[in-house]
XYZ file of C-alpha atoms in Angstrom:
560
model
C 64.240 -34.327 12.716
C 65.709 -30.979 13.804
C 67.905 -30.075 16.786
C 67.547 -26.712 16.867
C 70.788 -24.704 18.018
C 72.981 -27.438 18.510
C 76.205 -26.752 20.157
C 79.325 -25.981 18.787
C 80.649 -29.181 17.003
C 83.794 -29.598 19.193
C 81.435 -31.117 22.036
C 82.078 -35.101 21.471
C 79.250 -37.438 21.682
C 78.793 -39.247 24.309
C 79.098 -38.739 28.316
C 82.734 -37.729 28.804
C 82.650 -34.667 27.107
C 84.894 -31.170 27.641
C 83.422 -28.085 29.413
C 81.102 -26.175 26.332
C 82.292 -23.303 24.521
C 80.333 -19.934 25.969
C 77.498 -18.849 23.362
C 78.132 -15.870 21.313
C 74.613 -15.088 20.373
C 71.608 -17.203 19.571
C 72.738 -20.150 17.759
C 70.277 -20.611 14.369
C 67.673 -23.408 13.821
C 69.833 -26.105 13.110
C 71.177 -26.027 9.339
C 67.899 -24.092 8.206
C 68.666 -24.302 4.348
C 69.029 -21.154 2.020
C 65.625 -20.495 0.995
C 64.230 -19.857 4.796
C 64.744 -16.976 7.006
C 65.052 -13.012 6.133
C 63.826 -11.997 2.883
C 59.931 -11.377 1.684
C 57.029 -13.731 3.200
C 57.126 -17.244 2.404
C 53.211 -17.068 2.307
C 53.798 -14.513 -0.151
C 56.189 -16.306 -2.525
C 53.675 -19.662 -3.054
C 50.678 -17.234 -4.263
C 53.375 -15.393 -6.524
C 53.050 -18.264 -9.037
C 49.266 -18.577 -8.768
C 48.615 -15.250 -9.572
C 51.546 -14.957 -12.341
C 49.805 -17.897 -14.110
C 47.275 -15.856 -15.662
C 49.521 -12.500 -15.474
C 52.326 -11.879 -16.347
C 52.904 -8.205 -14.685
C 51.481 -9.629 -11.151
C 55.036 -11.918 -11.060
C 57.406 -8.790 -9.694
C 58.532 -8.507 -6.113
C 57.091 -12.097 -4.982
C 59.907 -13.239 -4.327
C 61.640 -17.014 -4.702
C 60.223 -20.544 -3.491
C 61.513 -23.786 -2.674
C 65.121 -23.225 -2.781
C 65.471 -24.754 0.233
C 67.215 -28.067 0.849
C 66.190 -31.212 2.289
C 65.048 -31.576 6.306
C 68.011 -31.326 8.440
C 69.579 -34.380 9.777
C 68.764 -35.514 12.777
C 71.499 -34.493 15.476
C 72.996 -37.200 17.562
C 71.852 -37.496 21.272
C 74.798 -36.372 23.169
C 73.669 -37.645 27.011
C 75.465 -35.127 29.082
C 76.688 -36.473 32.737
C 74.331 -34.030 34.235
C 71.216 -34.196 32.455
C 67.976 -35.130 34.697
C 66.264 -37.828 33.530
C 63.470 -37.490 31.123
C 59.441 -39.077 31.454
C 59.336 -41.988 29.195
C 62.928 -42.220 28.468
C 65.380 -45.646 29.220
C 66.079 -46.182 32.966
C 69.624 -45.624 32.391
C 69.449 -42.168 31.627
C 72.003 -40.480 34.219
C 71.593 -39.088 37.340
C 70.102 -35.210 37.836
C 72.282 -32.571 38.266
C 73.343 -31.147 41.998
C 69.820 -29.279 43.401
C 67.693 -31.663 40.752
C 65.961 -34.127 43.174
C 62.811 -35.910 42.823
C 62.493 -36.486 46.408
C 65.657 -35.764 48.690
C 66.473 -37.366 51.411
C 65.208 -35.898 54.923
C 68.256 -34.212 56.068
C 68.805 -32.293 52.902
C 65.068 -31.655 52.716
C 65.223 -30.047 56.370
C 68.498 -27.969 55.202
C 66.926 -26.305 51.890
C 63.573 -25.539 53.762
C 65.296 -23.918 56.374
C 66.884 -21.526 54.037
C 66.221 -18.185 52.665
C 65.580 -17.272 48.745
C 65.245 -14.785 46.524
C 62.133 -16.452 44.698
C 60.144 -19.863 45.386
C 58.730 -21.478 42.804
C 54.979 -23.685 43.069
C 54.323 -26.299 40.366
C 56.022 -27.009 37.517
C 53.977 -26.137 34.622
C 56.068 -24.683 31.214
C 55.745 -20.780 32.747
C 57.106 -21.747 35.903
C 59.859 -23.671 34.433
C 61.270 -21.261 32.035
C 60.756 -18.358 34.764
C 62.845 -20.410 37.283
C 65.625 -20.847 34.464
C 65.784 -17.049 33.702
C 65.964 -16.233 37.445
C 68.348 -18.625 38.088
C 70.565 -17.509 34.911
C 70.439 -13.994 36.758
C 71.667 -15.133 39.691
C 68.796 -15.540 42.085
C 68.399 -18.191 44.657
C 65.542 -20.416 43.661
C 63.643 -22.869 45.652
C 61.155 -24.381 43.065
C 58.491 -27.414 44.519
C 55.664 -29.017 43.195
C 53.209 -31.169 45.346
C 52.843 -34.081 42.554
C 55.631 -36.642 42.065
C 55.906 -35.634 38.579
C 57.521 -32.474 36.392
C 54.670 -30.437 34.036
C 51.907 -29.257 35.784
C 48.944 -29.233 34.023
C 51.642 -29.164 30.230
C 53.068 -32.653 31.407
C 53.198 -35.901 29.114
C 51.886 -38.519 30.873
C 53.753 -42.102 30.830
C 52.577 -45.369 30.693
C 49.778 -45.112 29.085
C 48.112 -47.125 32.328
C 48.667 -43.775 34.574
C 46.805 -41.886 31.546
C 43.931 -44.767 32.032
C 43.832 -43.992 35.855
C 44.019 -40.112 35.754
C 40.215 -40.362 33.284
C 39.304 -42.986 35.953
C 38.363 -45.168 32.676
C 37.403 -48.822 33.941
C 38.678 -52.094 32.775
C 42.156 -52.968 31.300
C 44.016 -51.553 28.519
C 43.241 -53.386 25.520
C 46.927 -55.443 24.131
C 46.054 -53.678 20.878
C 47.729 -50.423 22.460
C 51.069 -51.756 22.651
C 53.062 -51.355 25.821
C 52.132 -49.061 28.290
C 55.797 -46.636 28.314
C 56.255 -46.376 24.225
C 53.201 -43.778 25.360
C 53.662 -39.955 26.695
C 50.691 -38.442 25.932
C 50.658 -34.975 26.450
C 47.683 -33.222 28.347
C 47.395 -29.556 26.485
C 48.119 -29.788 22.722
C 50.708 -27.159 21.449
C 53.440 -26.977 19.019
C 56.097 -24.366 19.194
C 56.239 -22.125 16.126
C 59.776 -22.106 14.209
C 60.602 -18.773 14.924
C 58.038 -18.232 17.764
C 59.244 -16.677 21.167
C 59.377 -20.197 22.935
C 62.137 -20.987 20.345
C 64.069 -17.774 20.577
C 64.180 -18.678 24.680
C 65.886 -22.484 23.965
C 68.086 -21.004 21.642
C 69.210 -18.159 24.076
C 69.588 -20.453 27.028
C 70.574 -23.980 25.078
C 68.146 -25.864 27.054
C 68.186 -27.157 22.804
C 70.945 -29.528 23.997
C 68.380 -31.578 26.166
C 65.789 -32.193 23.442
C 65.304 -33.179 19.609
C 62.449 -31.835 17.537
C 60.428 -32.574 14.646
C 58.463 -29.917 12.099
C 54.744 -30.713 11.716
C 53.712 -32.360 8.563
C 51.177 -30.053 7.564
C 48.929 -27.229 8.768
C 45.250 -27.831 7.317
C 42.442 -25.115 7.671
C 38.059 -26.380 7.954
C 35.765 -25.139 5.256
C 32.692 -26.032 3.929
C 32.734 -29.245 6.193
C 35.745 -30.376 4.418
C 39.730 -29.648 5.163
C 42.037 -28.118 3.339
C 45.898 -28.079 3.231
C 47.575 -24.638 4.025
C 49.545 -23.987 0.721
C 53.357 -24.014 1.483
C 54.764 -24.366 -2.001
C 54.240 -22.622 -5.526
C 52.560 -25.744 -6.686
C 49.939 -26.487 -3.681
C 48.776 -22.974 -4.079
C 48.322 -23.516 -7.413
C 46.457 -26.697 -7.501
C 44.518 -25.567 -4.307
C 40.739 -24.953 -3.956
C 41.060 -23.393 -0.926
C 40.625 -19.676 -3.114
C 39.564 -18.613 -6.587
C 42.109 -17.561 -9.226
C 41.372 -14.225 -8.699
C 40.794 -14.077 -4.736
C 44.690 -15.591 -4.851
C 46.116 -12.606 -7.164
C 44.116 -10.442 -4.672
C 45.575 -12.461 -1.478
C 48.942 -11.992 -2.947
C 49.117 -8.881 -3.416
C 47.923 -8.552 0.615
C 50.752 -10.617 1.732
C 53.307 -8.858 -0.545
C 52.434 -5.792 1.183
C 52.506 -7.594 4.814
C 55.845 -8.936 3.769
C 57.345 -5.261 2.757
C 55.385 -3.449 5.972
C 58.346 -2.320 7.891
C 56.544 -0.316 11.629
C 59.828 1.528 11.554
C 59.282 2.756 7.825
C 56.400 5.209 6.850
C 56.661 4.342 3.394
C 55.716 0.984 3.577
C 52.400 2.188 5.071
C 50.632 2.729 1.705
C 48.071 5.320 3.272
C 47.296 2.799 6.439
C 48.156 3.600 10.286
C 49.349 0.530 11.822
C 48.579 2.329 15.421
C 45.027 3.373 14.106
C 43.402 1.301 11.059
C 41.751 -1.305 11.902
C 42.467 -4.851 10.667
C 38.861 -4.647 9.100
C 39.690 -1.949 7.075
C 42.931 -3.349 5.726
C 41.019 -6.010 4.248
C 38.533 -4.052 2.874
C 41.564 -1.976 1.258
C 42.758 -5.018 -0.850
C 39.176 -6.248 -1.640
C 39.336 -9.754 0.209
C 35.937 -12.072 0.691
C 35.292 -13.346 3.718
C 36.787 -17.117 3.315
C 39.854 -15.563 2.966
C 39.658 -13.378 5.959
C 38.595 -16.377 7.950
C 41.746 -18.022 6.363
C 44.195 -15.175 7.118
C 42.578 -14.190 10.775
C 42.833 -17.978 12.146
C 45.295 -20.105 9.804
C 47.974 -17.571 9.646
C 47.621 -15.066 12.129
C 46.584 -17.655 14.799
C 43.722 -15.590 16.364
C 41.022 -17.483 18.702
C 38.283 -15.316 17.731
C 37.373 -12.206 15.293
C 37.506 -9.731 17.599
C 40.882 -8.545 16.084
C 39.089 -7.000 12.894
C 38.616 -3.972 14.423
C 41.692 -3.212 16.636
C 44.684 -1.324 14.789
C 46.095 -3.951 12.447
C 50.138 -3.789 13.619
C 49.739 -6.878 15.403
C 47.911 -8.911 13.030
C 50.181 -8.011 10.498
C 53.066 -8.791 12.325
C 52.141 -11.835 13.355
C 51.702 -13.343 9.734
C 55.153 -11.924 9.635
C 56.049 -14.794 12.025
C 53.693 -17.326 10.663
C 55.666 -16.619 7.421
C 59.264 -16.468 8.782
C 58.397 -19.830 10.572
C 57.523 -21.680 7.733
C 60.315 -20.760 5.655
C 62.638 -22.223 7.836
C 61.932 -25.808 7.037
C 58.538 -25.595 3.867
C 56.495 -28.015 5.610
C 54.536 -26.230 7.822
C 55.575 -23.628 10.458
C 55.480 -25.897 13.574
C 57.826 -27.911 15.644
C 57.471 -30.917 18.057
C 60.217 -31.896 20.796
C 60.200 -35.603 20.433
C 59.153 -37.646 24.000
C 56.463 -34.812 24.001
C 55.813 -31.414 25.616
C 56.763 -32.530 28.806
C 60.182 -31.890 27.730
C 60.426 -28.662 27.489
C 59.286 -27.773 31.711
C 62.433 -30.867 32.328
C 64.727 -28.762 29.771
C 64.004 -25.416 31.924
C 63.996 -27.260 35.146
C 67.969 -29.089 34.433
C 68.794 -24.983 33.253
C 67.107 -23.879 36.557
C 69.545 -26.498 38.469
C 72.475 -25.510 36.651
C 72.871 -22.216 37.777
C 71.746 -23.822 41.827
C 68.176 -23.812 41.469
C 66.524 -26.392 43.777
C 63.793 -28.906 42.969
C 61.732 -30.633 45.553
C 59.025 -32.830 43.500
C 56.085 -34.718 45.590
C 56.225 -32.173 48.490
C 52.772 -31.318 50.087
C 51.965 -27.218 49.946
C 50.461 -26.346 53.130
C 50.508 -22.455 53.491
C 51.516 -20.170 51.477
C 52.976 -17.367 54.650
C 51.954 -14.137 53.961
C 53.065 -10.663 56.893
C 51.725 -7.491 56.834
C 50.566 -8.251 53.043
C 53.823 -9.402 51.494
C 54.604 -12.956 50.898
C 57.364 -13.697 53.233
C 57.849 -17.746 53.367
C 56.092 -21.159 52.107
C 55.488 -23.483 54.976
C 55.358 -27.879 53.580
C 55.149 -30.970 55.731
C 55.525 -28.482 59.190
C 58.664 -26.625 57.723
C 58.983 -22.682 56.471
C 61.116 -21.763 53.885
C 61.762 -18.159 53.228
C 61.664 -15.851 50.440
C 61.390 -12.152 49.073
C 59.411 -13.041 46.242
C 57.108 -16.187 45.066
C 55.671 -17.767 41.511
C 53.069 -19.969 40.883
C 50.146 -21.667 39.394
C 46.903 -20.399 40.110
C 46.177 -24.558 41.982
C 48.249 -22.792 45.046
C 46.178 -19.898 45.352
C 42.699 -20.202 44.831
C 41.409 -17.092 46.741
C 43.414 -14.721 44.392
C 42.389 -15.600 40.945
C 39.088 -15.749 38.810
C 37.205 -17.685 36.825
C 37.713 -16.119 33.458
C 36.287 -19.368 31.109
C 36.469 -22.970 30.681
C 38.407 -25.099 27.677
C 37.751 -28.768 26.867
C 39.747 -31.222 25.294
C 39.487 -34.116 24.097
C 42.556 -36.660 23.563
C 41.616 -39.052 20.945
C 43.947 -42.745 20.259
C 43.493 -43.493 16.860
C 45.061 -46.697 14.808
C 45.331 -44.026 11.021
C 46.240 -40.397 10.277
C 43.333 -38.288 9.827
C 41.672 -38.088 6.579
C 42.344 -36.051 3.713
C 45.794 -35.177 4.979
C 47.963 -37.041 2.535
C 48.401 -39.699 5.191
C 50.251 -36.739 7.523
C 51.798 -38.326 10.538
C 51.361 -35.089 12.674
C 49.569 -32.127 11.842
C 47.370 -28.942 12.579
C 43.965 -28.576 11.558
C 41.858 -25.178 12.799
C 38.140 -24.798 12.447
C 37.524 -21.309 11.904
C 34.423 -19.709 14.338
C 32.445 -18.824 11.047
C 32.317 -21.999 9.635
C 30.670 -23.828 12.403
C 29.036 -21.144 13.664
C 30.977 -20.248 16.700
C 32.797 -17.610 18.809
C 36.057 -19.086 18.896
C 37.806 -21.860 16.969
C 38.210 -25.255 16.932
C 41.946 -27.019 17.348
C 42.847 -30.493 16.419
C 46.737 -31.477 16.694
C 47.866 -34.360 15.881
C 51.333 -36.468 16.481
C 52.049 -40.554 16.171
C 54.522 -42.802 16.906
C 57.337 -40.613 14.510
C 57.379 -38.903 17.810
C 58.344 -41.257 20.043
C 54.631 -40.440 22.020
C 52.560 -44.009 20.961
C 53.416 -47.321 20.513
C 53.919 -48.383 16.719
C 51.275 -47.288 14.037
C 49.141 -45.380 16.597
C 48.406 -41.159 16.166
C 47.034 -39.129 19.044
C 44.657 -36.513 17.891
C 43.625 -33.585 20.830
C 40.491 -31.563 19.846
C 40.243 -28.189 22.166
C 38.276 -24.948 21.837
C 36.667 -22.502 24.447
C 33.583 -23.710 26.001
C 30.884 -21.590 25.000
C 27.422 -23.137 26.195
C 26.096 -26.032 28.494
C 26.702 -28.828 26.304
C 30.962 -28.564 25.527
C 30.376 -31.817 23.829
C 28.352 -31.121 21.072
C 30.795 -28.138 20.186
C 33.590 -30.085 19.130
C 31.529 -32.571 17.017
C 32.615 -30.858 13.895
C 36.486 -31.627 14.798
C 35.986 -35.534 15.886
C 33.726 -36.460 13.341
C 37.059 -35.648 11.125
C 38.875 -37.847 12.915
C 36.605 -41.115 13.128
C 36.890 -44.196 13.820
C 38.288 -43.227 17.150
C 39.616 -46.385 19.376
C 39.425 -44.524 22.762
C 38.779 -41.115 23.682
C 39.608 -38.870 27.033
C 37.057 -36.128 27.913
C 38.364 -32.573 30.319
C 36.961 -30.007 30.755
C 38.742 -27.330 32.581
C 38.258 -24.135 34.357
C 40.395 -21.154 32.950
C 41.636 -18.310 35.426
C 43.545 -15.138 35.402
C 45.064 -13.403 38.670
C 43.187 -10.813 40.615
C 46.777 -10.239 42.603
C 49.349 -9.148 39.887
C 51.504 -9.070 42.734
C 52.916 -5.495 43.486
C 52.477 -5.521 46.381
C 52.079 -8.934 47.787
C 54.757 -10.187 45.664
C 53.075 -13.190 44.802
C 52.798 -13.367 40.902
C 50.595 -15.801 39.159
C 50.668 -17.470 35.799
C 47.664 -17.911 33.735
C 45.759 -21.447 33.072
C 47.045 -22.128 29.362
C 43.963 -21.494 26.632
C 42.858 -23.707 23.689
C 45.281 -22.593 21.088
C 47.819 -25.054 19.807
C 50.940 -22.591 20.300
C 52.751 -21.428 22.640
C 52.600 -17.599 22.101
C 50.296 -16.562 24.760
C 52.544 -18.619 27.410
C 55.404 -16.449 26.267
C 53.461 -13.674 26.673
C 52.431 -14.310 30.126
C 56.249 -15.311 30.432
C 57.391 -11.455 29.870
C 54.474 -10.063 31.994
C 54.936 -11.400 34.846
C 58.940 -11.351 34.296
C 58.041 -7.104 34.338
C 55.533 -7.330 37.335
C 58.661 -9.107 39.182
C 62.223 -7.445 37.841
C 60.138 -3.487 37.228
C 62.083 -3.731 33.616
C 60.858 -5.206 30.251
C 62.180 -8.493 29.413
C 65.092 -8.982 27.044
C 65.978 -12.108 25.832
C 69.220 -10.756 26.049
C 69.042 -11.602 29.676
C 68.191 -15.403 29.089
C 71.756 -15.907 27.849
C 73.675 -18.557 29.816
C 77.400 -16.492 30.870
C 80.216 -17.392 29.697
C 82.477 -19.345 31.766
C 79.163 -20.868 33.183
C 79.592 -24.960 33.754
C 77.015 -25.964 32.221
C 76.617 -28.689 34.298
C 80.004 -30.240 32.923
C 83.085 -31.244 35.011
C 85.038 -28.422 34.573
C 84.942 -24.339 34.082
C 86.115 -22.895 30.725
């Protein structure tokens, strides 16, 4: 288990704890050991062998493997006197800090409404979360409500199990052979965080890392041929891997050697290719790959939903296997993370930073007008009562006449009682389906977590199959996925709608997040993140800006 930036060690344990010491920077991924971080690609390093088995002049400038030492140590919960209470977690857990209500009592209900803020904040979905936190951090005034009695949005983990039941209107009871009903929190859209991934660099800059505990993914497995195949992350799976001929590895290596060298700032690394003209096509063409191993590198390491990125310039495919690399050297496993309880989490670890700095939360409050003058948002009006504001977020639920339908997703949350097949008994993992090898325009997801997570009762997994929706029958798309994971004891069916804004809010001042997509990170969240953070402050975001200041509380009894 890793707690990623844990405070400084002279914070005690335990609820009566001193005011924290002000960051200095971005604390590290907890105790990352000596092999991961800077340095050449990871990816890079576990071919390096592979190819140098049959050659001895293809071992230079690969780079070292597996120096790394063992998993961190878990990091002891530290229950701080403020923190809100999590989903899922004991009843004791303490009280939420000042402007953290569920529900508030009438008279303080009446005095926030009839206030004025800088931004208001509708639903509270991951994006709307972490945007309250940054304004509040920068000194806004936030008002941030959600109509359901519950924090996540559409990202939440639902607890018991029973309310999961009742949301899928499935009939009957809940069979005993599902344990009790709260060691669940299943969550409703599947996505890990990637080690080094932007999500990460915002915990770390805020420490909304002190509110949660993570995990790194077992394993990241990639579909071909009808069978699955383990994403090599040391010298010796790479070696003993079918996933690529002998010689389509020395070829692949030399690839990722030259990914891990590109430097955008640094002509010479270029080796005759324009990163702001070549196309990624061409780049593969340039080191001779096949097309398994583009399918490999296009979806498995650079993360993309569909092929379309083959012929735009390559500088962002390359640099993101630069990430998919950096993230897995951190820990060797795979480059993935889990917060422990679930994803529902991380909206609760944004919302407590968000209250912190005098954001306030109204949960269970009814939405009915969003008050719009002279085509600027100017108030939002609940239960009879106006509250004020220069500028609002929100999910596109609140504002259905100023997005569009841009797609539809399903997913499909599968209980199982075994870890999926032909995963060395994994107890969480990744597994993509590549578009080619089913025949497809975009891939197929399957992620998978258990009971190690603290998200099903003893010796159960939870497997979530998603993709884009593509024709009439979403059902029959994902067959490929959940005939991997059979027998399945019970199985949830959505299919959602997916919509973009129409208003990007320049003039109405109403700026709208995007419905999160099928992938299983959380990249193109982050992305929307800085977007609409632009649309809003007229300045590119800097996560500079995220830092909490010093002499901030922190939510603690006293100021440094």
């Amino acid at each position: 288990m890793a707690g990623i930036g844990a405070p400084s060690s002279s914070s005690p344990s335990g609820g009566g704890r001193g005011p924290a010491q002000p960051p200095k920077g971005p604390a590290p991924l907890a105790r990352s050991s000596p092999g991961g971080g800077g340095g050449r690609s990871s990816v890079a390093s576990i071919f390096s062998s592979a190819a140098a088995s049959s050659s001895s002049s293809s071992s230079s400038g690969a780079g070292s493997y597996g120096r790394r030492g063992p998993e961190p140590p878990p990091r002891p919960r530290r229950p701080s006197p403020s923190a809100a209470p999590a989903r899922g977690r004991p009843p004791s857990a303490a009280p939420p800090p000042p402007g953290l209500a569920r529900r508030p009592l009438a008279s303080a209900v009446t005095a926030a409404m009839n206030e004025e803020y800088d931004v208001i904040v509708l639903g509270t979905g991951l994006t709307e979360c972490i945007l309250s936190g940054i304004m509040s951090v920068n000194g806004k005034k936030v008002l941030h409500m959600d109509r359901n009695a519950y924090y996540g949005g559409e990202s939440a983990s639902i607890t018991p199990l029973e309310d999961l039941y009742k949301r899928f209107q499935l009939p009957g009871a809940i069979p005993e052979s599902m344990g009790r009903g709260r060691d669940w929190n299943v969550d409703l859209i599947p996505k890990f965080l990637m080690a080094c991934g932007q999500l990460v660099k915002m915990l770390l800059y805020t420490e909304v890392t002190r509110y949660l505990d993570f995990k790194v993914i077992e394993g990241s497995f990639v579909y071909k041929g009808g069978k699955i195949y383990k994403v090599p992350s040391t010298e010796a799976e790479a070696l003993a891997s079918s996933l690529m001929g002998l010689f389509e590895k020395r070829r692949f290596r030399k690839f990722l050697v030259y990914v891990a060298n590109f430097d955008e700032n640094d002509a010479r690394t270029f080796e005759g290719v324009d990163p702001k003209k070549t196309t990624m096509r061409d780049v593969y063409k340039k080191f001779d790959l096949g097309q398994d191993v583009i399918d490999f590198t296009g979806h498995a390491l650079a993360l993309y939903r569909t092929d379309e990125y083959l012929d735009q310039p390559c500088q962002e495919t390359i640099n993101r296997i630069k990430l998919y690399s950096e993230s897995l050297a951190r820990y060797g496993k795979s480059p993935y993370l889990y917060p422990l309880y679930g994803l529902g989490e991380l909206p609760q670890g944004f919302a407590r930073l968000s209250a912190i700095y005098g954001g306030t939360y109204m949960l269970n409050k009814p939405i009915e007008e969003i008050v719009v003058e002279n085509g600027k948002v100017v108030g939002v009006k609940s239960e009879g009562e106006i509250a004020r504001c220069k500028q609002l977020i929100c999910d596109p639920s609140y504002v259905s006449d100023r997005v569009k339908k841009v797609g539809k997703v399903i997913r499909v949350i599968c209980i199982l009682n075994h870890p999926i097949k032909n995963t060395n008994d994994a107890n969480s993992c990744q597994i993509i389906i590549p578009q080619n090898q089913v025949n497809r325009k975009s891939d197929i997801y399957v992620c998978m977590i258990s009971s190690a997570h603290n998200v099903a009762a003893q010796g159960k997994y939870i497997a979530i199959v998603s993709t884009t929706v593509e024709t009439n029958e979403p059902d029959k798309e994902i067959k490929p996925a959940m005939d991997l994971l059979e027998p399945i004891e019970q199985k949830f069916v959505s299919v959602s709608d997916l919509f973009s804004p129409t208003d990007l809010g320049r003039e109405s001042q109403i700026f709208i997040s995007r419905t999160y997509d099928a992938t299983t990170h959380f990249e193109t969240t982050c992305d929307d993140i800085k977007d609409i953070y632009k649309r809003m402050m007229g300045s590119e975001f800097d996560f500079e800006e995220m830092k909490r200041k010093k002499n901030d509380i922190y939510g603690e009894d006293e100021q440094q």
